[in-house]
Coordinates of C-alpha atoms in Angstrom, one line a residue:
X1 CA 81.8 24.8 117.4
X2 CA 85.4 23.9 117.0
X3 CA 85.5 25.3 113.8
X4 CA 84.0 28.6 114.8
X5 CA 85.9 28.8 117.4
X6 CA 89.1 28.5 115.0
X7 CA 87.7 30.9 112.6
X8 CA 87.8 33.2 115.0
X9 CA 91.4 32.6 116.4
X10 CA 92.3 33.4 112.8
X11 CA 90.6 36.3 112.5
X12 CA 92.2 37.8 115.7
X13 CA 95.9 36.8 114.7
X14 CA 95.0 38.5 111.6
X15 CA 94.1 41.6 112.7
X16 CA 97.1 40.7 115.2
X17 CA 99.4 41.1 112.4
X18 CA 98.0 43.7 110.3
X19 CA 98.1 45.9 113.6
X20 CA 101.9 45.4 114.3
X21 CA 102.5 45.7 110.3
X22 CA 100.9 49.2 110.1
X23 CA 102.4 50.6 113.7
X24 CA 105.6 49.6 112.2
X25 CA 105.1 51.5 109.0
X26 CA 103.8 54.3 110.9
X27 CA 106.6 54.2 112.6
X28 CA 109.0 54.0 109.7
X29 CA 107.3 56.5 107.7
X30 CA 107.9 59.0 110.4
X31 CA 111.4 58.2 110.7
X32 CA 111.7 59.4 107.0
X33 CA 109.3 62.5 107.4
X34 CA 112.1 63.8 110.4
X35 CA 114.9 63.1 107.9
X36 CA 113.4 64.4 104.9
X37 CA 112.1 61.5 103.2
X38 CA 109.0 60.3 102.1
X39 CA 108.0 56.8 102.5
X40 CA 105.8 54.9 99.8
X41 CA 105.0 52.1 98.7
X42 CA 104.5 50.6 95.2
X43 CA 100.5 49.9 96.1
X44 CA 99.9 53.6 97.5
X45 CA 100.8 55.3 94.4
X46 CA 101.5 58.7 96.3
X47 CA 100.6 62.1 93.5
X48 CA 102.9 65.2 93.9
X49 CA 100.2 67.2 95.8
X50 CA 99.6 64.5 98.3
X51 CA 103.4 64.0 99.3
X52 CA 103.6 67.5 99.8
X53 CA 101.0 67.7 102.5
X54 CA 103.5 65.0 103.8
X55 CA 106.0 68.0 103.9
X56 CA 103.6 70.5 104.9
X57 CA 102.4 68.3 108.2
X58 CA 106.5 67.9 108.9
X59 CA 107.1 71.8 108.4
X60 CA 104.4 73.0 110.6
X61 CA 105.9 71.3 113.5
X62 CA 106.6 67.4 112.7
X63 CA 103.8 66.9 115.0
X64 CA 103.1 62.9 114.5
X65 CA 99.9 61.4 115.0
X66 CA 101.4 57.7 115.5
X67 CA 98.7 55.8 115.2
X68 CA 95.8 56.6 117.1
X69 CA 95.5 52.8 117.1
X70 CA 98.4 53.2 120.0
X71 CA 95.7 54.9 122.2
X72 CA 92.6 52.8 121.4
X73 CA 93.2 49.3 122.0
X74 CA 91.5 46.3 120.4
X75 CA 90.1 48.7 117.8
X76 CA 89.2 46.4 114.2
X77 CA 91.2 47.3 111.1
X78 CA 89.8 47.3 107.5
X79 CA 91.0 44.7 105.3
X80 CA 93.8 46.6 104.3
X81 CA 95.1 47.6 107.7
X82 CA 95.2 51.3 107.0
X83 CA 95.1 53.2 110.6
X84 CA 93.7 56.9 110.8
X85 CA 96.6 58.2 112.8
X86 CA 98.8 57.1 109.3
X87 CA 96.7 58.9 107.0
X88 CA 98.8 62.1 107.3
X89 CA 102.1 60.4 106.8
X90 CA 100.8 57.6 103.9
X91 CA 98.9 59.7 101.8
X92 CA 96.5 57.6 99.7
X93 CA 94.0 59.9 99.0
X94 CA 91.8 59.1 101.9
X95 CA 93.5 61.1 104.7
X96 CA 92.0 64.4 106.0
X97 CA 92.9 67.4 104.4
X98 CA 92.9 70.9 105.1
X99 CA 92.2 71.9 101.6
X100 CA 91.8 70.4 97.9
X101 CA 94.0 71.4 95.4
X102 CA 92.5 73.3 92.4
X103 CA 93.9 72.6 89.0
X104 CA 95.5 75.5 88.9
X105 CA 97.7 74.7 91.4
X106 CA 96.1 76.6 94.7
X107 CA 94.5 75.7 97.5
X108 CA 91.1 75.6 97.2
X109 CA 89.5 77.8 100.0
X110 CA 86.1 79.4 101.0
X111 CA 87.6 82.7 101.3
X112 CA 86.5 85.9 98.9
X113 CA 89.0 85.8 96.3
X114 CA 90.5 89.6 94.8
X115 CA 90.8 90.9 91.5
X116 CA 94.4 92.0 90.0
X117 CA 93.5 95.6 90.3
X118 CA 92.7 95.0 94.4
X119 CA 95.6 93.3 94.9
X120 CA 97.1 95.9 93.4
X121 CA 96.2 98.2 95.5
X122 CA 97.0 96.7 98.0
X123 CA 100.6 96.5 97.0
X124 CA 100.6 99.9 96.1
X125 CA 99.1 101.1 99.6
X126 CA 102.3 99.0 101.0
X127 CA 105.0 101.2 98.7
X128 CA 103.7 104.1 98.3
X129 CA 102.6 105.0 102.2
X130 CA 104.1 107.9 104.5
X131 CA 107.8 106.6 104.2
X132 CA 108.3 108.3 100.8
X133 CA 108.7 111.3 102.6
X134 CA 111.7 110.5 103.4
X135 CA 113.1 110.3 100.0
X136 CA 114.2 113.6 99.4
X137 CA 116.7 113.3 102.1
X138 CA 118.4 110.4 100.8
X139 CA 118.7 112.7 97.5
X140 CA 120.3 114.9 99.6
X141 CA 123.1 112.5 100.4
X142 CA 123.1 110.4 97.1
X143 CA 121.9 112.8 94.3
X144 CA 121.7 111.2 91.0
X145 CA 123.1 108.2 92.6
X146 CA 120.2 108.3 95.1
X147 CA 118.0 108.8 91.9
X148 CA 119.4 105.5 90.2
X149 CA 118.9 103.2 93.4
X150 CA 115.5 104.1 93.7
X151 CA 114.7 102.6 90.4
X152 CA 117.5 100.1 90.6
X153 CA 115.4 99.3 94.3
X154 CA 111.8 99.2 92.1
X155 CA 113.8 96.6 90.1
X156 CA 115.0 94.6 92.4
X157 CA 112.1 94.6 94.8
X158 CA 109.6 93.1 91.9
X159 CA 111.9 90.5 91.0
X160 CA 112.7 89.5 94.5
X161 CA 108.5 89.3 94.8
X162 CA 107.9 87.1 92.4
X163 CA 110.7 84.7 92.7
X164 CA 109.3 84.5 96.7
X165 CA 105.7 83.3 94.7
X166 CA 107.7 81.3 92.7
X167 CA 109.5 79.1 96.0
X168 CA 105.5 78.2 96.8
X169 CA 105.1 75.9 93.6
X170 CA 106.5 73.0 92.6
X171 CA 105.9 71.1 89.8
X172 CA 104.1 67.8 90.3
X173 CA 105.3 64.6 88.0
X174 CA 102.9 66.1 85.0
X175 CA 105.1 69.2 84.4
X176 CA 101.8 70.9 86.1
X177 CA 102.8 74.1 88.6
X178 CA 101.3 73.2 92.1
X179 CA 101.3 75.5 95.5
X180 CA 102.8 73.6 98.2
X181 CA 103.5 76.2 100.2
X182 CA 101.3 78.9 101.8
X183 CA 104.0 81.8 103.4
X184 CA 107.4 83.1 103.9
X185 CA 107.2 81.2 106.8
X186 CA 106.5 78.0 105.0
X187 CA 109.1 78.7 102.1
X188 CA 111.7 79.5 105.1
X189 CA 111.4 75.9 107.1
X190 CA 111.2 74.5 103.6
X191 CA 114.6 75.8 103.0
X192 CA 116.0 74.4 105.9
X193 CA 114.8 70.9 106.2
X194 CA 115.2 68.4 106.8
X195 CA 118.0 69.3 109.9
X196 CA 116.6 72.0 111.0
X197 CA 113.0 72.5 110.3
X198 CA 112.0 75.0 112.1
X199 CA 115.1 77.4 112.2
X200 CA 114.0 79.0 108.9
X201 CA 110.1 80.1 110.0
X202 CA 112.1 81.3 113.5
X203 CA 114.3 83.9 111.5
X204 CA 111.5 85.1 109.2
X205 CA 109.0 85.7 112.4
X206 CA 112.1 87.6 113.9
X207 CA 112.7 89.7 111.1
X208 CA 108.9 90.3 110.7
X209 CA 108.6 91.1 114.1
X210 CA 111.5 94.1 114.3
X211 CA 110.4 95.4 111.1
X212 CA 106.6 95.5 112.2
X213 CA 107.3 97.2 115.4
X214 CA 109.9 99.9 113.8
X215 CA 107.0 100.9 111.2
X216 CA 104.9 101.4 114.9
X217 CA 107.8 103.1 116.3
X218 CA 108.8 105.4 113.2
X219 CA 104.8 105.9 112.8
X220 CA 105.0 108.0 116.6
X221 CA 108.2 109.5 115.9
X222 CA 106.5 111.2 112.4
X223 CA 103.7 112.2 114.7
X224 CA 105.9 113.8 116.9
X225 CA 108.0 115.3 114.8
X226 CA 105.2 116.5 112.3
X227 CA 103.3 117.8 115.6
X228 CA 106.0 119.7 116.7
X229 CA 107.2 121.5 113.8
X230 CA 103.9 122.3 112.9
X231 CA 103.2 124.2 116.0
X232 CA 106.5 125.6 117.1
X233 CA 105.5 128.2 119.0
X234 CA 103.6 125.8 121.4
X235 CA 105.7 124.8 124.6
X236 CA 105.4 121.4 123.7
X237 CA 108.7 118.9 122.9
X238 CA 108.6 116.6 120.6
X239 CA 109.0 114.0 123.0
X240 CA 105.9 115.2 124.3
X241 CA 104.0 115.4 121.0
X242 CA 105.2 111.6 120.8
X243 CA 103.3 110.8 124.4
X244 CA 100.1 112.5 123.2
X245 CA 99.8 110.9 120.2
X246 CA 100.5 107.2 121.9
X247 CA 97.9 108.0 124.5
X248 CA 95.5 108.0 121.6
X249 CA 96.6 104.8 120.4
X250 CA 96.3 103.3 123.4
X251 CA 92.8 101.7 122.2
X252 CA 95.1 99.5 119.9
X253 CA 95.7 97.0 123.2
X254 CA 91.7 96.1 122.8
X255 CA 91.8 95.1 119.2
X256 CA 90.1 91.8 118.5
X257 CA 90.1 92.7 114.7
X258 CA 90.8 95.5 112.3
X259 CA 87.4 95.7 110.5
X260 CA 86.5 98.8 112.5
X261 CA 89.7 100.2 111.2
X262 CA 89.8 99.3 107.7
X263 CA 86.6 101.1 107.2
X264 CA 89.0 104.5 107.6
X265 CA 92.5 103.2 105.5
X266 CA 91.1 104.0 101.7
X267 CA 90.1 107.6 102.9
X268 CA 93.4 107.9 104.9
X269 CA 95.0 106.4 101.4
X270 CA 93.5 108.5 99.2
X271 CA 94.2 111.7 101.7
X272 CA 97.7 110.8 101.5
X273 CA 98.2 110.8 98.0
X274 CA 96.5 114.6 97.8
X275 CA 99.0 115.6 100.4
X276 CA 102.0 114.1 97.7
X277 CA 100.2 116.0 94.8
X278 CA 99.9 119.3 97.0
X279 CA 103.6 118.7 98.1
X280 CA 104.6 118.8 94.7
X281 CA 102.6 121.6 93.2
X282 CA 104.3 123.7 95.5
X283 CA 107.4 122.6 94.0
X284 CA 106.5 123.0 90.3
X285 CA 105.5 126.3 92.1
X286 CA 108.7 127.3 92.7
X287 CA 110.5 125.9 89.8
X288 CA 112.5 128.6 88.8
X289 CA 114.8 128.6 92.0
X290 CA 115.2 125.1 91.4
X291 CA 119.0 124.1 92.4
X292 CA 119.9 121.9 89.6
X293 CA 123.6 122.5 90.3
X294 CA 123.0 120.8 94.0
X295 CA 122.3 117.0 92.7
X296 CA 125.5 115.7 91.9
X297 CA 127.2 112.5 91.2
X298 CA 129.0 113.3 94.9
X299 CA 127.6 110.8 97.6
X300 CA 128.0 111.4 101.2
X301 CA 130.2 108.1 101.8
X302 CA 128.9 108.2 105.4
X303 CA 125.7 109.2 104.7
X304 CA 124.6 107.5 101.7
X305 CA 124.7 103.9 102.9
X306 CA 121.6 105.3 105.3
X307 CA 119.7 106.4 102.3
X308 CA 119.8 103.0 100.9
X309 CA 118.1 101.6 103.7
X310 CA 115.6 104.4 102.9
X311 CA 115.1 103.4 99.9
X312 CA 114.7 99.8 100.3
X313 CA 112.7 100.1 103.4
X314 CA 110.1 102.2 101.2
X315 CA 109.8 99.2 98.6
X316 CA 108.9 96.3 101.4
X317 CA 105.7 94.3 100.7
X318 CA 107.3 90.9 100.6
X319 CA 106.0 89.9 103.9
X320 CA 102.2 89.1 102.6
X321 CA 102.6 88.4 99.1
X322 CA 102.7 85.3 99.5
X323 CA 98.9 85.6 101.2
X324 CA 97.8 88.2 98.5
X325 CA 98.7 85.9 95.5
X326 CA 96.7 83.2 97.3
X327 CA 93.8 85.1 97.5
X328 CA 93.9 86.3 93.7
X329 CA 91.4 85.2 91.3
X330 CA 93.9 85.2 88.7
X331 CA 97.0 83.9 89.9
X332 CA 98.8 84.1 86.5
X333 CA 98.4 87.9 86.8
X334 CA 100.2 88.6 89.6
X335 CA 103.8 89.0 87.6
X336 CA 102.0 92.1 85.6
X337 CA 100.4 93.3 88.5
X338 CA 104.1 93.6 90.7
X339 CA 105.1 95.1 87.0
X340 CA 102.8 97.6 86.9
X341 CA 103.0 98.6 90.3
X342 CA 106.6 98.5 90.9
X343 CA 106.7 100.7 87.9
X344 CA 103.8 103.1 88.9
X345 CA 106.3 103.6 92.4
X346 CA 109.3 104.3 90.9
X347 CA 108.0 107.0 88.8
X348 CA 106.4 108.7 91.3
X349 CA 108.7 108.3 94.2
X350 CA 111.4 109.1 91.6
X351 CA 109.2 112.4 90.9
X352 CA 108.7 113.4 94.0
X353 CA 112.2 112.7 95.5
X354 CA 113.7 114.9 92.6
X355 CA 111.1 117.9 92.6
X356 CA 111.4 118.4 96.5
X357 CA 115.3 118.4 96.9
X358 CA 115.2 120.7 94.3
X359 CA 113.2 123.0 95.6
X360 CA 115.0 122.7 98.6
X361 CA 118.2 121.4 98.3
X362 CA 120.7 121.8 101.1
X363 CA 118.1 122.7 103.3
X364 CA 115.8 119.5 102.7
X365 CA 114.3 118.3 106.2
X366 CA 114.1 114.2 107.6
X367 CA 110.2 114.8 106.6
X368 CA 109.8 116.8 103.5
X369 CA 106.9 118.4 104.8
X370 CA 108.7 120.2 107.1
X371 CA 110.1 122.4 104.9
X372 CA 106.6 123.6 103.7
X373 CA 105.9 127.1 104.8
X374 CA 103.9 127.5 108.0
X375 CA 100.8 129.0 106.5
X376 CA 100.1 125.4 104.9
X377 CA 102.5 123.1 107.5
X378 CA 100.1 123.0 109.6
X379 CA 97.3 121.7 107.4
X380 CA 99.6 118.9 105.7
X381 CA 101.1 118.0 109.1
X382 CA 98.2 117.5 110.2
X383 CA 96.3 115.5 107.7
X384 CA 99.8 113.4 107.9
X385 CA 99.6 112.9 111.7
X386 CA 96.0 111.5 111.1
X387 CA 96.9 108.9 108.5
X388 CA 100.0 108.1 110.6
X389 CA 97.8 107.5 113.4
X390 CA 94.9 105.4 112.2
X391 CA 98.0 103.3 109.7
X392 CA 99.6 102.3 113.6
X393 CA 97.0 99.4 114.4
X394 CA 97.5 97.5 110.7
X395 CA 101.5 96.7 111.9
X396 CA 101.1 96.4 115.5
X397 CA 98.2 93.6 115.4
X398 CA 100.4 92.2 112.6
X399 CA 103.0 92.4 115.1
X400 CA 100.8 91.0 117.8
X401 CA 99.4 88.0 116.2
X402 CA 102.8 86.9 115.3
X403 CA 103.9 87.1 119.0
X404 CA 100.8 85.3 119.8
X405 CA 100.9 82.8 117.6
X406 CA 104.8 81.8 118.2
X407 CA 105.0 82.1 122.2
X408 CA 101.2 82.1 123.1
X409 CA 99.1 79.8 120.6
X410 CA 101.8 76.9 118.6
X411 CA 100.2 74.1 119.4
X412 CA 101.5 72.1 122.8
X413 CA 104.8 73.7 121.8
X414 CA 104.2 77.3 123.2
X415 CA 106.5 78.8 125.4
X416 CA 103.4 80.7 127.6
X417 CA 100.3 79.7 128.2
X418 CA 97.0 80.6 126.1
X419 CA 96.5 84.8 126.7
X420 CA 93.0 83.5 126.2
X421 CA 90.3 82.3 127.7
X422 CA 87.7 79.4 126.7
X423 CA 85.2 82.0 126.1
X424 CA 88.0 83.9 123.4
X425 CA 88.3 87.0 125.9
X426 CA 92.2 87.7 126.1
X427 CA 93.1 87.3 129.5
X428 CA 94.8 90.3 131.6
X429 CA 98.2 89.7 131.6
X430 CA 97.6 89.0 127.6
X431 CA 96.4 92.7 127.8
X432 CA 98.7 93.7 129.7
X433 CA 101.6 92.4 127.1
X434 CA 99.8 94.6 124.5
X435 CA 99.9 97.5 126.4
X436 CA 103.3 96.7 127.0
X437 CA 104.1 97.2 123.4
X438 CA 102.2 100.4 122.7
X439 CA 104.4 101.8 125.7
X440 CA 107.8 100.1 124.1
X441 CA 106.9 101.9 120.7
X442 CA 106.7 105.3 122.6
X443 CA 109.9 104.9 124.7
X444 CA 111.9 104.5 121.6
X445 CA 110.4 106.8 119.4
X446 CA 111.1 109.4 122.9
X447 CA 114.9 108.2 123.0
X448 CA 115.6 107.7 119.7
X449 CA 113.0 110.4 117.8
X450 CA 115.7 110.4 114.3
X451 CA 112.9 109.3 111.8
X452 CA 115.9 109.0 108.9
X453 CA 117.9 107.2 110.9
X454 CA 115.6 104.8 112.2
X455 CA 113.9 104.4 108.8
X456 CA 117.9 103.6 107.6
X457 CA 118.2 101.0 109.8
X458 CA 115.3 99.3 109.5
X459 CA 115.8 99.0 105.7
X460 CA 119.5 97.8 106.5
X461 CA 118.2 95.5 108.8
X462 CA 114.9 93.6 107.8
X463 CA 114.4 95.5 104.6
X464 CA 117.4 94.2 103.0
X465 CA 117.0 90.6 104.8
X466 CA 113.4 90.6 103.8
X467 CA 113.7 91.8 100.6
X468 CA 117.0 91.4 98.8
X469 CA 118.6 88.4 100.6
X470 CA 116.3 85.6 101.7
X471 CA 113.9 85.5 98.6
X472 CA 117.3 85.1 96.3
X473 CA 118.6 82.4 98.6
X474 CA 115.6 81.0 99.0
X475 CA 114.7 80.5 94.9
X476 CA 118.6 79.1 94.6
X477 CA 117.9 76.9 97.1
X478 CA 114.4 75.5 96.1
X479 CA 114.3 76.1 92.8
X480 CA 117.8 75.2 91.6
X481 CA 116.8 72.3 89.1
X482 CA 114.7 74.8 87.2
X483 CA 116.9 77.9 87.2
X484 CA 118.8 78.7 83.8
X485 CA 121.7 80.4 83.7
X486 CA 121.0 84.0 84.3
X487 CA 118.4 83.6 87.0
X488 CA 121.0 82.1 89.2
X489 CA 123.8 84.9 88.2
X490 CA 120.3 87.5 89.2
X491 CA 120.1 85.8 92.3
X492 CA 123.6 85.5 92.9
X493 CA 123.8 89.3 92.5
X494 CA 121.6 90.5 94.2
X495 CA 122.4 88.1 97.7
X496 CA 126.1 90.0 96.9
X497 CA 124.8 93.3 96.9
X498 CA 121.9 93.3 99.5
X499 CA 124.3 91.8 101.8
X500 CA 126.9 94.9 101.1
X501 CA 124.5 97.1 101.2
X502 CA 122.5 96.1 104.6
X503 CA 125.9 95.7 106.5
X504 CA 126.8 99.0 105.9
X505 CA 123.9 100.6 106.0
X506 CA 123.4 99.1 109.8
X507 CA 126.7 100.1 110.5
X508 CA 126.2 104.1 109.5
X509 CA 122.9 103.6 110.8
X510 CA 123.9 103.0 114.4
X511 CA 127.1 105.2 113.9
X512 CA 124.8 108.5 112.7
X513 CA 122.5 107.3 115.9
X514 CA 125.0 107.3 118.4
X515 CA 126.3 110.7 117.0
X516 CA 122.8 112.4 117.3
X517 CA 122.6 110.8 120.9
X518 CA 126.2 112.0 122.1
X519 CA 125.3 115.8 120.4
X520 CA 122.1 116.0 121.5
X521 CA 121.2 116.4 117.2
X522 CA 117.3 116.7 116.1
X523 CA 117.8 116.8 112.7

């Protein structure tokens, strides 16, 4: 009996002391997760992949799960004192995880994987969408200057895209590439740990945020504006035009998913590039009057800076590449698939820019289609108004699952409560803050209905960030070890540039929109 009885004494200390030995580990190891660090041990022989779901867990919020043991008391430990509350911040292979790593290097996932060809589509849709018919107006104020950036913006763009692909691997102690990283989002916090880990996701769900909700707004000021010069002789404003077409996109508030309205975006795709083809047939058309005398090397020095933000905001897709390449088949095929698509939209954007001014030169209109005669204005417009119409819900659920996942759904570290309820019905003040956007959207595009301007500023604003500017920090900052020479001078470059060029395209953005305000100017 005695003996049993101090077998069992000794078993108790034991687990006594295996108990305090792993809380304190626990608690040591998430000491190092908040500063940065990663904390190992010469038995746990921690892989690459592993230690970065260490950095993933601290990036997605440094949530720690310290030792459930903490919360249930006089639970037995295993002979090696591991706790399940240390799994995610001691990695040794027997933790939970979200997903296993292929050996490829991405995240192995039950989700439909796409070809090279649908992805780039998909890109393509992205660049090549309503917002080149604005390009003929920034040839207006750059001519062949105007020309050159919107290759030199084709460029640019496609490096900046893959270099943002490139900050979601790392290589593991093999010399093997392995994804680490799932977003901008991800690649943002990354950059700013281990201070500040959450600054860096904060200013890319900003920037998302303004430039999803200028595409809604600049989608119902084309409406208006394509509505109104189609039908002049109707006493109806534009402004007005602009309410009509927002009461039909009211619906948008409801939207649980965009399944119902995918089914409609290859047909409004395809519609859209036989309004570009019709567009410039009338051109070739009319090719003898062409103006070639009107493009210059003369730039508009107040103007131009607004065509770059043209430009550039015609060229943004950098937002959910990350998410495309992860849902690739081929991975390794993304670099020629940005290639060939990049290069597929600067030669037709570079077409079309060029054929249209010339055909119309001085007189060139915000929206090119404008300048089409009425007999077949009215047809185009149209078609464009439809496409602009059913493209709205894609950015503004973009728009409204960011907002709802940042201030409605983080975690315990949302600002508002849940806008839904157990049942997964969105609650009425949820509904109401939906509503509240579609109404936002129409209230700027009535104030501010200057679809150049607006389109300007947006480039300068998140275009340039988004585009030009964080994915070249971004690659300096996690990639420096494996840069040679003249990818850091490329990066170095084009930070220099996008910076110049998206300060002062915001600032003759705002300056040409406060002079259209004062003057009460349409065009």
């Amino acid at each position: 009996m005695a003996h049993l009885i101090r077998h069992k004494i000794s078993n108790k200390l034991t687990n006594a002391a295996h108990t305090v030995s792993n809380k304190s580990q626990a608690k040591v190891s998430g000491v190092f997760a908040r500063l940065g660090f990663q904390a190992a041990t010469d038995e746990e022989g921690l892989g690459f992949a592993e230690c970065d779901d260490l950095d993933y867990d601290y990036r997605q919020g440094m949530q720690m799960d310290v030792l459930r043991g903490e919360e249930e008391e006089g639970r037995d430990v295993d002979g090696e004192g591991e706790l399940d509350g240390d799994t995610h911040y001691q990695r040794d292979g027997t933790g939970p995880r979200q997903a296993t790593l292929k050996s490829g290097g991405s995240l192995e996932e039950d989700k439909p994987k796409i070809t090279s060809w649908e992805a780039g589509w998909n890109v393509t849709n992205a660049i090549q969408g309503m917002f080149v018919l604005g390009l003929p107006y920034a040839i207006l104020h750059g001519g062949y200057l105007g020309l050159f950036l919107i290759i030199f913006a084709a460029v640019v763009c496609c490096y900046t895209g893959k270099i943002l692909i490139a900050c979601l691997y790392e290589e593991n102690e093999d010399g093997i590439k392995v994804r680490v990283r799932d977003s901008y989002v991800d690649v943002a916090n990354a950059c700013c740990a281990p201070r500040f880990p959450a600054l860096g996701g904060h200013v890319v769900n900003v920037a998302q945020i303004i430039e999803l909700v200028m595409t809604c707004i600049l989608y119902v000021v084309v409406s208006g504006n394509l509505m109104y010069n189609s039908f002049p002789s109707f006493p109806v404003s534009q402004k007005a035009w602009s309410v009509l077409a927002t009461a039909a996109l009211l619906p948008c508030a409801f939207l649980k998913s965009l399944k119902a309205v995918s089914k409609f975006s290859l047909l409004c795709t395809l519609a859209h590039f036989v309004i570009n083809i019709l567009v410039i047939a009338y051109c070739l058309s009319r090719a003898r009057e062409w103006a070639w005398e009107k493009v210059k090397f003369y730039i508009d020095v107040k103007k131009f800076p607004i065509s770059i933000g043209i430009i550039v905001f015609s060229y943004t897709s950098q937002i959910f590449l990350p998410s495309l390449e992860g849902n690739m088949q081929k991975p390794s095929e993304f670099h020629c698939m940005m290639d060939w698509t990049h290069i597929a939209a600067c030669v037709l954007k570079g077409l079309f820019a060029l054929v249209a001014y010339l055909t119309w030169a001085d007189a060139t209109r915000e929206v090119i289609t404008d300048n089409l005669p009425s007999t077949i204005r009215a047809v185009v417009n149209l078609f464009l108004v439809a496409k602009a119409l059913l493209s709205y819900p894609l950015p503004f659920f973009a728009a409204v699952e960011v907002l709802e996942k940042s201030l409605f759904q983080d975690g315990g570290r949302a600002m508002f409560p849940d806008c839904y309820g157990p049942g997964g019905q969105l609650k009425t003040w949820g509904l109401g803050l939906r509503v509240g956007l579609v109404v936002f959207t129409l209230l700027m595009a009535v104030f501010v209905p200057h679809f150049a301007l607006l389109m300007g500023l947006t480039g300068s604003l998140t275009g340039a960030g988004l585009c030009f500017l964080l994915p070249s920090l971004f690659h300096l900052k996690l990639q420096w070890r494996n840069l040679l020479w003249h990818h850091v001078f490329f990066d170095v470059s084009i930070f220099v540039i996008g910076g110049i060029c998206a300060i002062s395209g915001l600032i003759h953005s705002i300056e040409g929109l406060i002079e259209a305000y004062r003057y009460d100017i349409h065009d």
